[in-house]
PDB file of C-alpha atoms in Angstrom:
ATOM      1  CA  UNK A 112       6.974   3.480 -15.316  1.00 88.00           C
ATOM      2  CA  UNK A 113       4.742   6.557 -15.576  1.00 97.00           C
ATOM      3  CA  UNK A 114       4.533   9.710 -13.502  1.00 98.00           C
ATOM      4  CA  UNK A 115       2.088  12.438 -12.519  1.00 98.00           C
ATOM      5  CA  UNK A 116       2.413  15.592 -10.457  1.00 98.00           C
ATOM      6  CA  UNK A 117       0.753  16.040  -7.065  1.00 98.00           C
ATOM      7  CA  UNK A 118       1.382  19.167  -4.967  1.00 96.00           C
ATOM      8  CA  UNK A 119       4.327  19.958  -7.214  1.00 96.00           C
ATOM      9  CA  UNK A 120       6.052  16.590  -6.708  1.00 98.00           C
ATOM     10  CA  UNK A 121       6.318  13.649  -9.080  1.00 98.00           C
ATOM     11  CA  UNK A 122       4.753  10.327  -8.123  1.00 98.00           C
ATOM     12  CA  UNK A 123       5.594   7.156 -10.068  1.00 98.00           C
ATOM     13  CA  UNK A 124       3.135   4.443 -11.021  1.00 98.00           C
ATOM     14  CA  UNK A 125       2.874   1.457 -13.358  1.00 98.00           C
ATOM     15  CA  UNK A 126      -0.098   0.009 -15.229  1.00 98.00           C
ATOM     16  CA  UNK A 127      -0.817  -3.659 -15.907  1.00 98.00           C
ATOM     17  CA  UNK A 128      -3.653  -4.806 -18.140  1.00 97.00           C
ATOM     18  CA  UNK A 129      -6.476  -2.646 -19.441  1.00 94.00           C
ATOM     19  CA  UNK A 130     -10.172  -1.943 -19.026  1.00 90.00           C
ATOM     20  CA  UNK A 131     -12.439  -0.060 -16.631  1.00 87.00           C
ATOM     21  CA  UNK A 132     -12.106  -2.447 -13.670  1.00 95.00           C
ATOM     22  CA  UNK A 133      -9.102  -0.890 -11.935  1.00 98.00           C
ATOM     23  CA  UNK A 134      -7.300  -2.003  -8.786  1.00 98.00           C
ATOM     24  CA  UNK A 135      -4.637   0.187  -7.144  1.00 98.00           C
ATOM     25  CA  UNK A 136      -1.951  -1.625  -5.126  1.00 98.00           C
ATOM     26  CA  UNK A 137       0.329   0.021  -2.551  1.00 98.00           C
ATOM     27  CA  UNK A 138       3.610  -1.334  -1.127  1.00 97.00           C
ATOM     28  CA  UNK A 139       4.886  -1.674   2.418  1.00 96.00           C
ATOM     29  CA  UNK A 140       6.893   0.850   4.398  1.00 95.00           C
ATOM     30  CA  UNK A 141       9.972   2.126   2.503  1.00 95.00           C
ATOM     31  CA  UNK A 142       9.459  -0.559  -0.168  1.00 95.00           C
ATOM     32  CA  UNK A 143       8.821   0.181  -3.818  1.00 96.00           C
ATOM     33  CA  UNK A 144       5.796  -0.659  -5.917  1.00 97.00           C
ATOM     34  CA  UNK A 145       7.834  -3.531  -7.393  1.00 96.00           C
ATOM     35  CA  UNK A 146       6.787  -5.697  -4.461  1.00 96.00           C
ATOM     36  CA  UNK A 147       3.247  -5.682  -5.882  1.00 97.00           C
ATOM     37  CA  UNK A 148       4.197  -6.479  -9.492  1.00 97.00           C
ATOM     38  CA  UNK A 149       3.574 -10.266  -9.244  1.00 96.00           C
ATOM     39  CA  UNK A 150       0.069  -9.779  -7.828  1.00 97.00           C
ATOM     40  CA  UNK A 151      -0.590  -7.011 -10.353  1.00 98.00           C
ATOM     41  CA  UNK A 152       0.308  -9.323 -13.225  1.00 97.00           C
ATOM     42  CA  UNK A 153      -1.922 -12.085 -11.838  1.00 97.00           C
ATOM     43  CA  UNK A 154      -4.926  -9.766 -11.503  1.00 97.00           C
ATOM     44  CA  UNK A 155      -4.294  -8.326 -14.970  1.00 98.00           C
ATOM     45  CA  UNK A 156      -4.375 -11.851 -16.368  1.00 97.00           C
ATOM     46  CA  UNK A 157      -7.914 -12.160 -14.927  1.00 95.00           C
ATOM     47  CA  UNK A 158      -9.052  -9.159 -16.982  1.00 95.00           C
ATOM     48  CA  UNK A 159      -8.433  -6.289 -14.574  1.00 96.00           C
ATOM     49  CA  UNK A 160      -6.403  -3.136 -15.016  1.00 98.00           C
ATOM     50  CA  UNK A 161      -3.989  -2.856 -12.090  1.00 98.00           C
ATOM     51  CA  UNK A 162      -2.040   0.241 -11.101  1.00 98.00           C
ATOM     52  CA  UNK A 163       0.861   0.107  -8.649  1.00 98.00           C
ATOM     53  CA  UNK A 164       1.980   3.324  -6.972  1.00 98.00           C
ATOM     54  CA  UNK A 165       5.118   4.568  -5.252  1.00 98.00           C
ATOM     55  CA  UNK A 166       3.905   6.844  -2.487  1.00 98.00           C
ATOM     56  CA  UNK A 167       5.906  10.001  -1.754  1.00 98.00           C
ATOM     57  CA  UNK A 168       9.292   9.051  -0.316  1.00 97.00           C
ATOM     58  CA  UNK A 169       9.153   5.573  -1.817  1.00 97.00           C
ATOM     59  CA  UNK A 170      10.632   3.916  -4.901  1.00 95.00           C
ATOM     60  CA  UNK A 171      10.829   6.121  -7.973  1.00 96.00           C
ATOM     61  CA  UNK A 172       8.616   8.907  -6.595  1.00 98.00           C
ATOM     62  CA  UNK A 173      10.007  12.193  -5.292  1.00 98.00           C
ATOM     63  CA  UNK A 174      11.795  11.819  -1.953  1.00 97.00           C
ATOM     64  CA  UNK A 175      11.893  15.154  -0.099  1.00 97.00           C
ATOM     65  CA  UNK A 176      13.670  15.305   3.252  1.00 96.00           C
ATOM     66  CA  UNK A 177      10.877  17.214   5.036  1.00 96.00           C
ATOM     67  CA  UNK A 178       9.231  14.939   7.617  1.00 96.00           C
ATOM     68  CA  UNK A 179       6.072  17.081   7.652  1.00 96.00           C
ATOM     69  CA  UNK A 180       5.227  15.834   4.154  1.00 97.00           C
ATOM     70  CA  UNK A 181       4.768  12.264   5.336  1.00 97.00           C
ATOM     71  CA  UNK A 182       1.657  10.935   7.037  1.00 97.00           C
ATOM     72  CA  UNK A 183      -1.002   8.309   6.450  1.00 96.00           C
ATOM     73  CA  UNK A 184      -3.559  10.979   5.578  1.00 96.00           C
ATOM     74  CA  UNK A 185      -1.225  12.630   3.028  1.00 98.00           C
ATOM     75  CA  UNK A 186      -0.495   9.235   1.487  1.00 98.00           C
ATOM     76  CA  UNK A 187      -4.251   8.681   1.152  1.00 98.00           C
ATOM     77  CA  UNK A 188      -4.577  12.029  -0.606  1.00 98.00           C
ATOM     78  CA  UNK A 189      -1.947  10.875  -3.103  1.00 98.00           C
ATOM     79  CA  UNK A 190      -3.969   7.744  -3.892  1.00 98.00           C
ATOM     80  CA  UNK A 191      -7.096   9.822  -4.519  1.00 98.00           C
ATOM     81  CA  UNK A 192      -4.999  12.175  -6.680  1.00 98.00           C
ATOM     82  CA  UNK A 193      -3.886   9.160  -8.730  1.00 98.00           C
ATOM     83  CA  UNK A 194      -7.547   8.198  -9.221  1.00 98.00           C
ATOM     84  CA  UNK A 195      -8.273  11.736 -10.396  1.00 98.00           C
ATOM     85  CA  UNK A 196      -5.242  11.675 -12.710  1.00 98.00           C
ATOM     86  CA  UNK A 197      -6.447   8.415 -14.267  1.00 97.00           C
ATOM     87  CA  UNK A 198     -10.032   9.752 -14.360  1.00 96.00           C
ATOM     88  CA  UNK A 199     -11.236   6.853 -12.238  1.00 96.00           C
ATOM     89  CA  UNK A 200     -14.681   7.224 -10.779  1.00 95.00           C
ATOM     90  CA  UNK A 201     -14.068   4.196  -8.584  1.00 97.00           C
ATOM     91  CA  UNK A 202     -11.380   1.623  -7.879  1.00 98.00           C
ATOM     92  CA  UNK A 203     -10.503  -1.270  -5.660  1.00 98.00           C
ATOM     93  CA  UNK A 204      -7.617  -0.117  -3.441  1.00 98.00           C
ATOM     94  CA  UNK A 205      -5.305  -2.419  -1.547  1.00 98.00           C
ATOM     95  CA  UNK A 206      -1.913  -2.635   0.029  1.00 98.00           C
ATOM     96  CA  UNK A 207       0.487  -4.364   2.364  1.00 97.00           C
ATOM     97  CA  UNK A 208       1.446  -3.166   5.861  1.00 95.00           C
ATOM     98  CA  UNK A 209       1.854   0.616   5.323  1.00 96.00           C
ATOM     99  CA  UNK A 210      -0.195   0.192   2.150  1.00 98.00           C
ATOM    100  CA  UNK A 211      -2.917  -1.576   4.137  1.00 98.00           C
ATOM    101  CA  UNK A 212      -3.198   1.325   6.575  1.00 97.00           C
ATOM    102  CA  UNK A 213      -3.174   3.860   3.743  1.00 98.00           C
ATOM    103  CA  UNK A 214      -6.034   1.892   2.176  1.00 98.00           C
ATOM    104  CA  UNK A 215      -8.052   2.406   5.366  1.00 98.00           C
ATOM    105  CA  UNK A 216      -7.276   6.129   5.218  1.00 98.00           C
ATOM    106  CA  UNK A 217      -8.474   6.231   1.594  1.00 98.00           C
ATOM    107  CA  UNK A 218     -11.728   4.630   2.752  1.00 98.00           C
ATOM    108  CA  UNK A 219     -12.018   7.346   5.389  1.00 97.00           C
ATOM    109  CA  UNK A 220     -11.226  10.138   2.922  1.00 97.00           C
ATOM    110  CA  UNK A 221     -13.154   8.973  -0.145  1.00 97.00           C
ATOM    111  CA  UNK A 222     -15.116   5.858   0.742  1.00 97.00           C
ATOM    112  CA  UNK A 223     -17.741   6.535  -1.921  1.00 96.00           C
ATOM    113  CA  UNK A 224     -15.056   5.948  -4.567  1.00 97.00           C
ATOM    114  CA  UNK A 225     -14.009   2.515  -3.335  1.00 98.00           C
ATOM    115  CA  UNK A 226     -15.344  -0.656  -4.902  1.00 97.00           C
ATOM    116  CA  UNK A 227     -13.451  -2.645  -2.322  1.00 98.00           C
ATOM    117  CA  UNK A 228     -10.356  -2.858  -0.116  1.00 98.00           C
ATOM    118  CA  UNK A 229      -7.554  -5.423   0.049  1.00 98.00           C
ATOM    119  CA  UNK A 230      -5.951  -4.993   3.466  1.00 98.00           C
ATOM    120  CA  UNK A 231      -2.905  -7.232   3.885  1.00 97.00           C
ATOM    121  CA  UNK A 232      -1.092  -7.170   7.239  1.00 95.00           C
ATOM    122  CA  UNK A 233      -2.650  -4.058   8.813  1.00 95.00           C
ATOM    123  CA  UNK A 234      -0.708  -2.357  11.604  1.00 93.00           C
ATOM    124  CA  UNK A 235      -3.190  -1.461  14.326  1.00 92.00           C
ATOM    125  CA  UNK A 236      -3.554  -1.355  18.113  1.00 83.00           C
ATOM    126  CA  UNK A 237      -1.831  -4.641  18.995  1.00 84.00           C
ATOM    127  CA  UNK A 238       1.241  -3.805  16.934  1.00 81.00           C
ATOM    128  CA  UNK A 239       2.222  -0.450  18.434  1.00 75.00           C
ATOM    129  CA  UNK A 240       4.824  -1.678  20.932  1.00 79.00           C
ATOM    130  CA  UNK A 241       6.476  -4.007  18.412  1.00 82.00           C
ATOM    131  CA  UNK A 242       6.558  -1.202  15.820  1.00 82.00           C
ATOM    132  CA  UNK A 243       8.233   1.143  18.289  1.00 78.00           C
ATOM    133  CA  UNK A 244      10.857  -1.496  19.085  1.00 82.00           C
ATOM    134  CA  UNK A 245      11.471  -2.304  15.413  1.00 81.00           C
ATOM    135  CA  UNK A 246      11.328   1.095  13.756  1.00 80.00           C
ATOM    136  CA  UNK A 247      12.884   3.421  16.339  1.00 85.00           C
ATOM    137  CA  UNK A 248      16.389   1.953  15.798  1.00 84.00           C
ATOM    138  CA  UNK A 249      15.805   2.118  12.040  1.00 83.00           C
ATOM    139  CA  UNK A 250      14.806   5.770  12.282  1.00 85.00           C
ATOM    140  CA  UNK A 251      17.886   6.556  14.384  1.00 82.00           C
ATOM    141  CA  UNK A 252      20.116   4.711  11.927  1.00 84.00           C
ATOM    142  CA  UNK A 253      18.796   6.739   9.000  1.00 84.00           C
ATOM    143  CA  UNK A 254      19.055  10.081  10.813  1.00 83.00           C
ATOM    144  CA  UNK A 255      21.770  10.113  13.479  1.00 82.00           C
ATOM    145  CA  UNK A 256      23.568   7.240  11.770  1.00 82.00           C
ATOM    146  CA  UNK A 257      23.240   8.592   8.232  1.00 80.00           C
ATOM    147  CA  UNK A 258      27.003   8.387   7.413  1.00 85.00           C
ATOM    148  CA  UNK A 259      27.040   4.670   8.226  1.00 85.00           C
ATOM    149  CA  UNK A 260      23.856   4.096   6.250  1.00 84.00           C
ATOM    150  CA  UNK A 261      25.454   5.742   3.228  1.00 85.00           C
ATOM    151  CA  UNK A 262      28.111   3.012   3.344  1.00 86.00           C
ATOM    152  CA  UNK A 263      25.306   0.451   3.342  1.00 82.00           C
ATOM    153  CA  UNK A 264      23.756   2.301   0.402  1.00 83.00           C
ATOM    154  CA  UNK A 265      27.030   2.118  -1.534  1.00 86.00           C
ATOM    155  CA  UNK A 266      27.420  -1.595  -0.808  1.00 88.00           C
ATOM    156  CA  UNK A 267      23.827  -2.355  -1.873  1.00 81.00           C
ATOM    157  CA  UNK A 268      24.330  -0.503  -5.147  1.00 83.00           C
ATOM    158  CA  UNK A 269      27.298  -2.738  -5.952  1.00 83.00           C
ATOM    159  CA  UNK A 270      25.008  -5.778  -6.145  1.00 87.00           C
ATOM    160  CA  UNK A 271      23.800  -6.058  -9.770  1.00 86.00           C
ATOM    161  CA  UNK A 272      20.026  -6.273 -10.038  1.00 80.00           C
ATOM    162  CA  UNK A 273      20.272  -9.208 -12.423  1.00 79.00           C
ATOM    163  CA  UNK A 274      22.176 -11.263  -9.834  1.00 74.00           C
ATOM    164  CA  UNK A 275      19.487 -11.049  -7.140  1.00 78.00           C
ATOM    165  CA  UNK A 276      15.998 -12.576  -7.184  1.00 80.00           C
ATOM    166  CA  UNK A 277      13.080 -10.182  -7.509  1.00 83.00           C
ATOM    167  CA  UNK A 278      12.030 -10.431  -3.860  1.00 79.00           C
ATOM    168  CA  UNK A 279      15.564  -9.682  -2.647  1.00 82.00           C
ATOM    169  CA  UNK A 280      15.817  -6.767  -5.083  1.00 83.00           C
ATOM    170  CA  UNK A 281      12.735  -5.195  -3.489  1.00 84.00           C
ATOM    171  CA  UNK A 282      14.603  -5.045  -0.183  1.00 85.00           C
ATOM    172  CA  UNK A 283      17.877  -3.998  -1.770  1.00 81.00           C
ATOM    173  CA  UNK A 284      16.112  -1.136  -3.548  1.00 83.00           C
ATOM    174  CA  UNK A 285      15.325   0.323  -0.126  1.00 85.00           C
ATOM    175  CA  UNK A 286      18.983   0.145   0.890  1.00 84.00           C
ATOM    176  CA  UNK A 287      20.077   1.619  -2.450  1.00 87.00           C
ATOM    177  CA  UNK A 288      18.133   4.824  -1.727  1.00 88.00           C
ATOM    178  CA  UNK A 289      19.432   7.950  -0.011  1.00 91.00           C
ATOM    179  CA  UNK A 290      18.802   7.235   3.708  1.00 91.00           C
ATOM    180  CA  UNK A 291      17.879  10.825   4.634  1.00 92.00           C
ATOM    181  CA  UNK A 292      14.419  10.858   2.959  1.00 94.00           C
ATOM    182  CA  UNK A 293      13.736   7.389   4.352  1.00 94.00           C
ATOM    183  CA  UNK A 294      14.478   8.715   7.827  1.00 93.00           C
ATOM    184  CA  UNK A 295      12.107  11.617   7.179  1.00 94.00           C
ATOM    185  CA  UNK A 296       9.346   9.158   6.208  1.00 96.00           C
ATOM    186  CA  UNK A 297       9.803   7.284   9.487  1.00 94.00           C
ATOM    187  CA  UNK A 298       9.837  10.488  11.525  1.00 94.00           C
ATOM    188  CA  UNK A 299       6.676  11.770   9.872  1.00 94.00           C
ATOM    189  CA  UNK A 300       4.820   8.507  10.494  1.00 93.00           C
ATOM    190  CA  UNK A 301       6.140   8.293  14.063  1.00 87.00           C
ATOM    191  CA  UNK A 302       4.376  11.516  15.019  1.00 86.00           C
ATOM    192  CA  UNK A 303       1.128  10.977  13.070  1.00 87.00           C
ATOM    193  CA  UNK A 304      -1.850   8.695  13.426  1.00 91.00           C
ATOM    194  CA  UNK A 305      -1.281   5.175  12.213  1.00 92.00           C
ATOM    195  CA  UNK A 306      -4.837   4.369  11.110  1.00 94.00           C
ATOM    196  CA  UNK A 307      -8.429   5.534  11.556  1.00 95.00           C
ATOM    197  CA  UNK A 308      -9.712   4.967  15.085  1.00 94.00           C
ATOM    198  CA  UNK A 309     -11.753   1.815  15.630  1.00 94.00           C
ATOM    199  CA  UNK A 310     -14.947   3.860  15.956  1.00 96.00           C
ATOM    200  CA  UNK A 311     -14.260   5.292  12.508  1.00 97.00           C
ATOM    201  CA  UNK A 312     -13.291   1.913  11.087  1.00 97.00           C
ATOM    202  CA  UNK A 313     -16.759   0.625  11.966  1.00 97.00           C
ATOM    203  CA  UNK A 314     -18.209   3.152   9.501  1.00 97.00           C
ATOM    204  CA  UNK A 315     -16.090   2.104   6.472  1.00 97.00           C
ATOM    205  CA  UNK A 316     -18.634   0.223   4.405  1.00 97.00           C
ATOM    206  CA  UNK A 317     -16.678  -0.805   1.296  1.00 97.00           C
ATOM    207  CA  UNK A 318     -16.255  -4.585   0.924  1.00 98.00           C
ATOM    208  CA  UNK A 319     -12.924  -5.547   2.484  1.00 98.00           C
ATOM    209  CA  UNK A 320     -10.682  -8.588   2.240  1.00 98.00           C
ATOM    210  CA  UNK A 321      -8.395  -8.544   5.292  1.00 98.00           C
ATOM    211  CA  UNK A 322      -5.343 -10.811   5.063  1.00 98.00           C
ATOM    212  CA  UNK A 323      -3.569 -11.791   8.256  1.00 96.00           C
ATOM    213  CA  UNK A 324      -0.915 -14.314   9.184  1.00 90.00           C
ATOM    214  CA  UNK A 325       0.605 -15.734  12.381  1.00 87.00           C
ATOM    215  CA  UNK A 326       3.944 -15.226  14.120  1.00 83.00           C
ATOM    216  CA  UNK A 327       4.607 -11.613  13.218  1.00 85.00           C
ATOM    217  CA  UNK A 328       4.517  -9.093  16.108  1.00 86.00           C
ATOM    218  CA  UNK A 329       4.554  -6.080  13.745  1.00 87.00           C
ATOM    219  CA  UNK A 330       1.512  -7.412  11.878  1.00 90.00           C
ATOM    220  CA  UNK A 331      -0.221  -9.518  14.541  1.00 92.00           C
ATOM    221  CA  UNK A 332      -3.019 -11.787  13.418  1.00 93.00           C
ATOM    222  CA  UNK A 333      -5.183 -10.293  16.180  1.00 93.00           C
ATOM    223  CA  UNK A 334      -5.126  -6.915  14.395  1.00 94.00           C
ATOM    224  CA  UNK A 335      -6.305  -8.480  11.140  1.00 96.00           C
ATOM    225  CA  UNK A 336      -8.963 -10.514  12.943  1.00 96.00           C
ATOM    226  CA  UNK A 337     -10.297  -7.502  14.855  1.00 96.00           C
ATOM    227  CA  UNK A 338     -10.306  -5.332  11.726  1.00 97.00           C
ATOM    228  CA  UNK A 339     -12.292  -7.899   9.757  1.00 97.00           C
ATOM    229  CA  UNK A 340     -14.860  -7.902  12.576  1.00 97.00           C
ATOM    230  CA  UNK A 341     -14.951  -4.096  12.824  1.00 97.00           C
ATOM    231  CA  UNK A 342     -15.488  -3.405   9.135  1.00 98.00           C
ATOM    232  CA  UNK A 343     -19.195  -3.750   8.258  1.00 97.00           C
ATOM    233  CA  UNK A 344     -18.386  -5.720   5.090  1.00 97.00           C
ATOM    234  CA  UNK A 345     -15.079  -7.241   6.097  1.00 98.00           C
ATOM    235  CA  UNK A 346     -13.940 -10.815   5.727  1.00 97.00           C
ATOM    236  CA  UNK A 347     -10.759 -12.501   6.960  1.00 98.00           C
ATOM    237  CA  UNK A 348      -8.330 -14.501   4.837  1.00 98.00           C
ATOM    238  CA  UNK A 349      -5.783 -16.470   6.871  1.00 96.00           C
ATOM    239  CA  UNK A 350      -2.352 -16.675   5.236  1.00 96.00           C
ATOM    240  CA  UNK A 351       0.051 -19.401   6.315  1.00 94.00           C
ATOM    241  CA  UNK A 352       2.975 -17.012   6.723  1.00 91.00           C
ATOM    242  CA  UNK A 353       4.263 -13.577   5.812  1.00 88.00           C
ATOM    243  CA  UNK A 354       5.949 -15.098   2.739  1.00 89.00           C
ATOM    244  CA  UNK A 355       3.071 -17.143   1.333  1.00 95.00           C
ATOM    245  CA  UNK A 356       1.849 -14.475  -1.088  1.00 95.00           C
ATOM    246  CA  UNK A 357       5.423 -13.825  -2.247  1.00 92.00           C
ATOM    247  CA  UNK A 358       6.819 -17.370  -2.535  1.00 92.00           C
ATOM    248  CA  UNK A 359       3.760 -19.624  -2.883  1.00 95.00           C
ATOM    249  CA  UNK A 360       1.125 -17.206  -4.174  1.00 96.00           C
ATOM    250  CA  UNK A 361      -1.417 -19.428  -5.943  1.00 97.00           C
ATOM    251  CA  UNK A 362      -3.926 -19.910  -3.110  1.00 97.00           C
ATOM    252  CA  UNK A 363      -3.962 -16.317  -1.896  1.00 97.00           C
ATOM    253  CA  UNK A 364      -3.831 -14.870  -5.406  1.00 97.00           C
ATOM    254  CA  UNK A 365      -6.894 -16.901  -6.375  1.00 97.00           C
ATOM    255  CA  UNK A 366      -8.743 -15.670  -3.271  1.00 98.00           C
ATOM    256  CA  UNK A 367      -7.768 -12.055  -3.979  1.00 98.00           C
ATOM    257  CA  UNK A 368      -8.725 -12.400  -7.633  1.00 98.00           C
ATOM    258  CA  UNK A 369     -12.129 -13.838  -6.737  1.00 98.00           C
ATOM    259  CA  UNK A 370     -12.692 -10.974  -4.297  1.00 98.00           C
ATOM    260  CA  UNK A 371     -11.791  -8.340  -6.900  1.00 98.00           C
ATOM    261  CA  UNK A 372     -14.095 -10.058  -9.422  1.00 97.00           C
ATOM    262  CA  UNK A 373     -16.886  -9.864  -6.854  1.00 97.00           C
ATOM    263  CA  UNK A 374     -16.230  -6.174  -6.185  1.00 97.00           C
ATOM    264  CA  UNK A 375     -16.772  -5.438  -9.878  1.00 96.00           C
ATOM    265  CA  UNK A 376     -19.762  -7.741 -10.341  1.00 93.00           C
ATOM    266  CA  UNK A 377     -22.113  -4.726 -10.364  1.00 74.00           C
ATOM    267  CA  UNK A 378     -21.888  -2.753 -13.633  1.00 67.00           C
ATOM    268  CA  UNK A 379     -19.837   0.413 -13.349  1.00 53.00           C
ATOM    269  CA  UNK A 380     -22.610   2.544 -14.833  1.00 46.00           C
ATOM    270  CA  UNK A 381     -25.031   1.728 -11.997  1.00 43.00           C
ATOM    271  CA  UNK A 382     -22.634   1.689  -9.064  1.00 44.00           C
ATOM    272  CA  UNK A 383     -22.421   4.239  -6.281  1.00 49.00           C
ATOM    273  CA  UNK A 384     -24.153   7.366  -7.614  1.00 43.00           C
ATOM    274  CA  UNK A 385     -22.511   9.419  -4.853  1.00 43.00           C
ATOM    275  CA  UNK A 386     -19.146   8.753  -6.496  1.00 41.00           C
ATOM    276  CA  UNK A 387     -20.422   9.957  -9.867  1.00 38.00           C
ATOM    277  CA  UNK A 388     -21.776  13.152  -8.315  1.00 36.00           C
ATOM    278  CA  UNK A 389     -18.442  13.774  -6.635  1.00 41.00           C
ATOM    279  CA  UNK A 390     -16.478  13.274  -9.858  1.00 38.00           C
ATOM    280  CA  UNK A 391     -18.837  15.542 -11.797  1.00 39.00           C
ATOM    281  CA  UNK A 392     -18.454  18.313  -9.227  1.00 43.00           C
ATOM    282  CA  UNK A 393     -14.649  18.208  -9.297  1.00 39.00           C
TER     283      UNK A 393
END
């Protein structure tokens, strides 16, 4: 795992594969970049370089306890800083849940540097009530209930990593962390904007693969469907369930791989001159 400094804090990332065609993958809320390792390996096997990132407050990155440091827009700035650190003129950016919304913020902040977007399980207008119901108790547990959560942290750390499957370890890693910074992340997001407004989303022109699935109130299929319609170059991929990409990944991975291939079909040297001008001016 590698690191770079942004605003005086260390952010952790990992690299799979090699070459100029780079995809950046972002995890879900409070989860580490490890959740994206299987997809990263699959895309790397298709000839892409894939970079997974722990956003501030997540995984192996710095985890300050100041809630003002956490917002979707600040997370997007960290992704652009990673592109600058890697000297990437352009990249495909994608993520799951929180990572999906951060991807939309990256498109708002630096759309001329995006080859494409992979937006899995976005959290938009239809999800707000369910998110409040789900995450408010979690936020209270990690702030007011911090002593109890430290007992949970101790118990989770007693479970050897080698004894748990990879998917379970991704969840356990969240419980193994100090709960105070996790509570700060939730507080910061609670008081900030969740995603660009729909009028702004209609201006995000990068090709977008939007992945939605049924029976999940926090990531309702209606949000994914509406987003795919709002984005000028959006398309919808219907997953069978929230676990399909994690447990039975072949179909979705092939669709994602084909989309990423398509995003890079145009030679890098002739793509998006606005992005080259921006990089040269920085």
